[in-house]
mmCIF file of C-alpha atoms in Angstrom:
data_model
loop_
_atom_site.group_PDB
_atom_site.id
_atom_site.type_symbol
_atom_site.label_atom_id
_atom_site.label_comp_id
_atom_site.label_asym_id
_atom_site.label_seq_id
_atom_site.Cartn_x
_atom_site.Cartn_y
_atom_site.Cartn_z
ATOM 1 C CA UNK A 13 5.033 61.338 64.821
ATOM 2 C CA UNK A 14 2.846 60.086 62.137
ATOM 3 C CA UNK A 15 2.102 56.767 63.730
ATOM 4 C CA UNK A 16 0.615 53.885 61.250
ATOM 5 C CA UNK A 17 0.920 55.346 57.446
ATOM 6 C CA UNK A 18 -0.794 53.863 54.282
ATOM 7 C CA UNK A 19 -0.177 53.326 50.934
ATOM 8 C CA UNK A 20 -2.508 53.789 48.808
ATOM 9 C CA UNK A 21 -5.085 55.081 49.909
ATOM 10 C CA UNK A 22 -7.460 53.996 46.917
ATOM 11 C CA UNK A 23 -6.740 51.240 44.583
ATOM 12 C CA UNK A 24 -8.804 49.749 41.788
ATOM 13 C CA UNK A 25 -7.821 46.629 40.434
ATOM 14 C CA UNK A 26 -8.615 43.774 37.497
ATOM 15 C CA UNK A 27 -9.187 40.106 38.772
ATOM 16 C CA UNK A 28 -6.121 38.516 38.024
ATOM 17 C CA UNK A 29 -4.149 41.927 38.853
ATOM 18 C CA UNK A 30 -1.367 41.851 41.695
ATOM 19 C CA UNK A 31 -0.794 44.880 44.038
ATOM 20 C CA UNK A 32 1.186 45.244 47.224
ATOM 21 C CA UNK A 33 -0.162 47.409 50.230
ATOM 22 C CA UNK A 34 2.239 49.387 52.196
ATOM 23 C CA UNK A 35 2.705 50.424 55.603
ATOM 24 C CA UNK A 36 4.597 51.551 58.126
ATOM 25 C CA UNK A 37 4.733 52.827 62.068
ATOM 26 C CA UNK A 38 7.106 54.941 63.845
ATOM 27 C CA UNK A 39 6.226 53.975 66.902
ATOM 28 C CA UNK A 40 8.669 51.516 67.279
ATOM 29 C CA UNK A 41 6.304 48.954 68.058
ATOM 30 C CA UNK A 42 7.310 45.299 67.997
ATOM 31 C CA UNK A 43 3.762 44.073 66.588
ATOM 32 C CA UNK A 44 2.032 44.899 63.203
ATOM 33 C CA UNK A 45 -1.660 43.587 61.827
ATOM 34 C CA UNK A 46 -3.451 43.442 58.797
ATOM 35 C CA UNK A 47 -7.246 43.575 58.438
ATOM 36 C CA UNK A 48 -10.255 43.829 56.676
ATOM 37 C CA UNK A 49 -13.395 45.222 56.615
ATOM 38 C CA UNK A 50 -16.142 44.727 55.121
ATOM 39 C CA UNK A 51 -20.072 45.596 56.032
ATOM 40 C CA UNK A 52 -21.556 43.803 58.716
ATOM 41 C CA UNK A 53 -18.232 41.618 59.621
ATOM 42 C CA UNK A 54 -16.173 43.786 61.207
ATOM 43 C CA UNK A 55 -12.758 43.877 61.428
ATOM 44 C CA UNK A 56 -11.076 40.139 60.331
ATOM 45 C CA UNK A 57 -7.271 39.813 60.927
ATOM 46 C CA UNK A 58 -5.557 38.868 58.199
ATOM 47 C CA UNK A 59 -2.110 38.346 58.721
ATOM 48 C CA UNK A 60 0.539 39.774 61.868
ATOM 49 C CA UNK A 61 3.712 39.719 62.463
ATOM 50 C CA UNK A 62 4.143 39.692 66.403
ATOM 51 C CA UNK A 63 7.670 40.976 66.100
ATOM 52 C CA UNK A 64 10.403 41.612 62.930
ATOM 53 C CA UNK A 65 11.086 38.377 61.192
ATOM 54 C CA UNK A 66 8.058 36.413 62.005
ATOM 55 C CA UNK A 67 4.186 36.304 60.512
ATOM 56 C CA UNK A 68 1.755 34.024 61.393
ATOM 57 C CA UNK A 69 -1.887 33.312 59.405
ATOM 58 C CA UNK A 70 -4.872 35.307 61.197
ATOM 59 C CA UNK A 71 -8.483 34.586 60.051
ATOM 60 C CA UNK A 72 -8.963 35.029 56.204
ATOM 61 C CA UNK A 73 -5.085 34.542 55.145
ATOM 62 C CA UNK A 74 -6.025 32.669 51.955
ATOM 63 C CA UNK A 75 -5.077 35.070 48.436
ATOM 64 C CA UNK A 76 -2.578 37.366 50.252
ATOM 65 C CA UNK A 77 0.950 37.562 51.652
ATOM 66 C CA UNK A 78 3.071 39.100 53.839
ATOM 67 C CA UNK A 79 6.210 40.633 54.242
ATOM 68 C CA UNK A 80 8.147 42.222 57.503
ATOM 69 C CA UNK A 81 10.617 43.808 55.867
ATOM 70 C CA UNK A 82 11.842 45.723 59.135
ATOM 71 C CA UNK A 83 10.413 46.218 62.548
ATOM 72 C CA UNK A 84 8.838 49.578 60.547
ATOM 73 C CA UNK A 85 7.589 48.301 57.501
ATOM 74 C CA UNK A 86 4.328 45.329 56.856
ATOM 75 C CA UNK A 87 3.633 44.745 53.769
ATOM 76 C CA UNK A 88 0.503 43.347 52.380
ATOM 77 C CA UNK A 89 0.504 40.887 48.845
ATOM 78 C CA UNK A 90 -2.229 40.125 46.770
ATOM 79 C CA UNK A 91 -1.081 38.028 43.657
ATOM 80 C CA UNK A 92 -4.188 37.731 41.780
ATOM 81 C CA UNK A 93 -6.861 39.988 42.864
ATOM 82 C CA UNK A 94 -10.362 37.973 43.160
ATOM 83 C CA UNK A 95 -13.891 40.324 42.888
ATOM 84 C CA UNK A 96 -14.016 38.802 46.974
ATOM 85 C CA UNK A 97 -11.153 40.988 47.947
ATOM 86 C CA UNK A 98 -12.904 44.134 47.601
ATOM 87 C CA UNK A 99 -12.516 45.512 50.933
ATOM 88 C CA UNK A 100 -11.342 47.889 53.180
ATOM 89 C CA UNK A 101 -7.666 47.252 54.227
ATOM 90 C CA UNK A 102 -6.344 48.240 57.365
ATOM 91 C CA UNK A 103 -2.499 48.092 59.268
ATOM 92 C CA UNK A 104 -2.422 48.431 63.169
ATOM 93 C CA UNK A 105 0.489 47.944 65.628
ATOM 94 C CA UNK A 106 1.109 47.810 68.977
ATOM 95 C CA UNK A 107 3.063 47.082 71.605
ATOM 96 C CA UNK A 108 3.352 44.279 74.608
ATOM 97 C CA UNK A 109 4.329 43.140 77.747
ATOM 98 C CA UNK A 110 4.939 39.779 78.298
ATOM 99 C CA UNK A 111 1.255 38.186 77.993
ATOM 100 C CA UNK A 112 -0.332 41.820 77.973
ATOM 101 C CA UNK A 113 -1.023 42.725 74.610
ATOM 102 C CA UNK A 114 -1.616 46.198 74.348
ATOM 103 C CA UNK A 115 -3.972 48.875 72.626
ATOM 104 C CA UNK A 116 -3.809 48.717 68.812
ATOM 105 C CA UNK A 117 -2.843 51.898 66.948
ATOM 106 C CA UNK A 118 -4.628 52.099 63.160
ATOM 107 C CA UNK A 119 -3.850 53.457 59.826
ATOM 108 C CA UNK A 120 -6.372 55.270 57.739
ATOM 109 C CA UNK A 121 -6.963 52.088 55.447
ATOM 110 C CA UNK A 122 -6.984 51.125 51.922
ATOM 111 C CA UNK A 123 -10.012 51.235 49.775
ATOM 112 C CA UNK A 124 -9.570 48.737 47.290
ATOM 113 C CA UNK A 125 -11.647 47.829 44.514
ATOM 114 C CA UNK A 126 -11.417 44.875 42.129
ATOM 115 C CA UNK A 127 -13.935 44.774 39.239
ATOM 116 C CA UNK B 10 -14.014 30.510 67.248
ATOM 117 C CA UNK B 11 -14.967 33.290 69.934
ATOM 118 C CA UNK B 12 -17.082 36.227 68.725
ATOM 119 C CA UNK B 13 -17.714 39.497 70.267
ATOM 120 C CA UNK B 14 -21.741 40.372 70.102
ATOM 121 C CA UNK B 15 -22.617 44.318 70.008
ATOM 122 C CA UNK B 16 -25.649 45.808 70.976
ATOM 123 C CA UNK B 17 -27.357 48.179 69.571
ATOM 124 C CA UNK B 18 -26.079 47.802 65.707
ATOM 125 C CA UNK B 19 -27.217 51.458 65.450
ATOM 126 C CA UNK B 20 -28.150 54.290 68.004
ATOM 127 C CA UNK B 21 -30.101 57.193 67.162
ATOM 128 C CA UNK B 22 -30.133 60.252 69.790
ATOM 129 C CA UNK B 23 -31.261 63.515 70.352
ATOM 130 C CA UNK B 24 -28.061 65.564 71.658
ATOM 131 C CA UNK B 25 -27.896 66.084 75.068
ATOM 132 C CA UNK B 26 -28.968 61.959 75.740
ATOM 133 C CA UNK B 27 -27.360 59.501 77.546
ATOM 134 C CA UNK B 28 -26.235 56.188 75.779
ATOM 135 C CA UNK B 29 -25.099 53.112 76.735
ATOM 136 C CA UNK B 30 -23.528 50.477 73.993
ATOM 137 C CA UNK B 31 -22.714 46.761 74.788
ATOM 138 C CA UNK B 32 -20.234 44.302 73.937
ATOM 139 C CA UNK B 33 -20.652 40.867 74.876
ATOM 140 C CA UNK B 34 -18.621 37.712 74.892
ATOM 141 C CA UNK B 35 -19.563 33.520 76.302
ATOM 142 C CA UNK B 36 -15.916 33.505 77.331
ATOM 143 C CA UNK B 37 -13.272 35.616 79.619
ATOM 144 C CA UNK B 38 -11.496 38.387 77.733
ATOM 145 C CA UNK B 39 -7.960 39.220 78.382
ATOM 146 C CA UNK B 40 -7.988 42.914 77.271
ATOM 147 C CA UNK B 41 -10.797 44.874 76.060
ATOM 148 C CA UNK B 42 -10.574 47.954 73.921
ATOM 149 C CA UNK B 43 -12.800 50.452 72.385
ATOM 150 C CA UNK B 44 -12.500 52.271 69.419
ATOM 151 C CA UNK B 45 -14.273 54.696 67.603
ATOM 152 C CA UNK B 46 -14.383 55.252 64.000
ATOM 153 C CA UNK B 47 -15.320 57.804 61.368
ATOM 154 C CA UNK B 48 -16.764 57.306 58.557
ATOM 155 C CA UNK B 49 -14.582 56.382 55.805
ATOM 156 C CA UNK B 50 -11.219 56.649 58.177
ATOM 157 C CA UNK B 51 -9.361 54.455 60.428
ATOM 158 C CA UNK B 52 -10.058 53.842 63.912
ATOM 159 C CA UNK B 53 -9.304 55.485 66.908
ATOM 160 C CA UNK B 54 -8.375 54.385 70.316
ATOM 161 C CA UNK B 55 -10.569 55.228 73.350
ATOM 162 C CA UNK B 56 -9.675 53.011 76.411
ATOM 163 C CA UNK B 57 -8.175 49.690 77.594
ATOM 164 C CA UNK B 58 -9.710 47.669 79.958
ATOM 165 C CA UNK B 59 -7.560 45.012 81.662
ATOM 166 C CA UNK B 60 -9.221 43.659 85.091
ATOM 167 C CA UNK B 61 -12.344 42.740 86.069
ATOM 168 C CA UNK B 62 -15.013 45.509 87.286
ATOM 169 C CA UNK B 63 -11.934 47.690 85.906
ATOM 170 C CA UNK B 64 -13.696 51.595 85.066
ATOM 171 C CA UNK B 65 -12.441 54.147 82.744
ATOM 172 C CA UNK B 66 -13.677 57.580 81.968
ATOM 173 C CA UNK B 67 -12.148 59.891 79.470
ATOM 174 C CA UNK B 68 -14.005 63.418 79.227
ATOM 175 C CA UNK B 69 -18.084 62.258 78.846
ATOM 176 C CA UNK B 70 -17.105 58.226 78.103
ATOM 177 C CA UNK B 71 -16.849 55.603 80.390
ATOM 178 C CA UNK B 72 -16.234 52.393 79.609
ATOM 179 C CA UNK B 73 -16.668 49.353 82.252
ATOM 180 C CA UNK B 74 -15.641 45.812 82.191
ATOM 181 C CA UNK B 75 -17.755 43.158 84.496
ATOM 182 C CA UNK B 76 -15.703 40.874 87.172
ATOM 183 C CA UNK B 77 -15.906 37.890 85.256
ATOM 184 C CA UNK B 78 -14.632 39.988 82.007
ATOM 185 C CA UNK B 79 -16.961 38.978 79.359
ATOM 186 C CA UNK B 80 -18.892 42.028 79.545
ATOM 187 C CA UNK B 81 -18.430 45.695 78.471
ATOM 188 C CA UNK B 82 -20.298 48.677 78.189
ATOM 189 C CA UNK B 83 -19.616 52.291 76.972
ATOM 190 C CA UNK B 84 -21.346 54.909 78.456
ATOM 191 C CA UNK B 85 -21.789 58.176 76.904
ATOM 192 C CA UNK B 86 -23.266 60.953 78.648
ATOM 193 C CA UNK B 87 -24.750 64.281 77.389
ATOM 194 C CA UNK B 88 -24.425 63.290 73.820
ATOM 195 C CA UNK B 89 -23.061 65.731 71.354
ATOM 196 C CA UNK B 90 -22.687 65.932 67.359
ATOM 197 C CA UNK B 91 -18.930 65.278 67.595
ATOM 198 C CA UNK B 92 -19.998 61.866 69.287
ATOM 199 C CA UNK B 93 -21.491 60.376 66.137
ATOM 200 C CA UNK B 94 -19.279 57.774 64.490
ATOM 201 C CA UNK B 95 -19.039 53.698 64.586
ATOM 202 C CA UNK B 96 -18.190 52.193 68.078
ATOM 203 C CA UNK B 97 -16.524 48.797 67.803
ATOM 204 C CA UNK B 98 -14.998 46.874 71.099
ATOM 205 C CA UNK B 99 -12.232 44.832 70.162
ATOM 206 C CA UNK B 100 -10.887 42.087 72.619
ATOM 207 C CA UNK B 101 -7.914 39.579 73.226
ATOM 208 C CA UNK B 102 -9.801 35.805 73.740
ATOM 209 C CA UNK B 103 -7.137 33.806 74.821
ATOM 210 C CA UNK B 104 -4.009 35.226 76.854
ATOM 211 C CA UNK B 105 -0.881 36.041 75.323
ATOM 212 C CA UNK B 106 -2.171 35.540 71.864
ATOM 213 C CA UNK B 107 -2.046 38.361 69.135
ATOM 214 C CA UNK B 108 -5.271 37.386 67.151
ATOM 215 C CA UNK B 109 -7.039 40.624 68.087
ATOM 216 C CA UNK B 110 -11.081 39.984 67.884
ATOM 217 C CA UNK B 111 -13.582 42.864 67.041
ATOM 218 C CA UNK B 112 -17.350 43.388 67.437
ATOM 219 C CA UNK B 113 -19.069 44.269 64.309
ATOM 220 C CA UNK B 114 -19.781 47.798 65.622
ATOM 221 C CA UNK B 115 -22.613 50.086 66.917
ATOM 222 C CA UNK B 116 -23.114 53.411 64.601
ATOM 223 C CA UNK B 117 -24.032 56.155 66.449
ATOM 224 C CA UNK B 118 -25.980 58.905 65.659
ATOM 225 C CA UNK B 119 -26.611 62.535 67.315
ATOM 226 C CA UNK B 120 -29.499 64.491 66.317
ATOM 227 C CA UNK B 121 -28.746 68.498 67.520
#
């Protein structure tokens, strides 16, 4: 299994540039996340889809979008890349039970850059 | 909206030391989980914690949650090199929600 996979793994950008971040579990888990990092803030959510064909806003949603485009595959918009969105991007998944939300399972991330 | 505190920000150690990292929140937790992280790479799952004065050890880590579960602590014990890496405790606030919340992280390093 590969569990959460990334694409890309690097990504420099213009402002004003759009890019779309992959990923995908095989885990066959019915939640997926997406975060960012950035120094001394930890992980914010982003955006999650708590099961295939619904998203929901997380913390910092404004400048991206999402897509579930199957209970595999999360996909991560940005339409016009601002110099603010320089961060490190990460997926997760996981699975639940009833209320129990359980462990999340992380990608290696996206570096992106926007000059 | 609810935060997670961590304590220390950063841990220097001469291998073969005990540690002890915290992660602190003002309201109950429903779900704590630690993670450990490499520099540069994604994170990695360590334990769960679910119930109150719940304890979990995995090889020289345990992690403990207090009965009123707003408290956790990692314990490491007998440091080694492979132990160095960022420590962040991430957390359900509210039950049955899916907004995840993190701690800003401890880094960890182990002098040999």
């Amino acid at each position: 299994n590969a569990g959460v996979t990334q694409t890309p793994k690097f990504q420099v950008l213009k402002t004003g540039q759009s890019m779309t971040l992959q990923c995908a579990q095989d885990m066959n888990h019915n939640s997926m996340y997406w975060y960012r990092q950035d120094p001394g803030m930890g992980l914010r959510l982003i955006y999650y889809s708590a099961s295939e064909g619904t998203t929901d806003k997380g913390e910092v949603p404004n400048g991206y979008n999402v897509s579930r485009l199957n209970k595999r595959e999360f996909s991560l918009r940005l339409e016009s890349a601002a110099p603010s969105q320089t961060s490190v991007y990460f997926c997760a998944s996981s699975e639940h039970v009833g209320t129990v939300r359980g462990e999340q399972f992380f990608g290696p991330g996206t570096r992106l850059t926007v000059l | 909206s609810q935060e997670l505190e961590q304590s220390p920000q950063s841990l220097i150690v001469q291998e073969g030391k005990n540690l002890t990292i915290n992660c602190t929140s003002s309201k109950t937790l429903y779900g704590l989980y630690w993670y450990k992280q490499k520099y540069g790479e994604g994170l990695i799952f360590l334990m769960m914690l679910q119930k109150g004065g719940e304890e979990k050890s995995h090889e020289k880590i345990t992690a403990k949650l207090d009965e009123k579960k707003q408290q956790s602590s990692l314990h490491i014990t007998a440091s080694q090199p492979s132990h160095a890496g960022i420590y962040l405790c991430g957390a359900v606030p509210l039950s049955g929600t899916y907004k995840y919340i993190f701690g800003t992280g401890t880094r960890l390093k182990v002098l040999a």
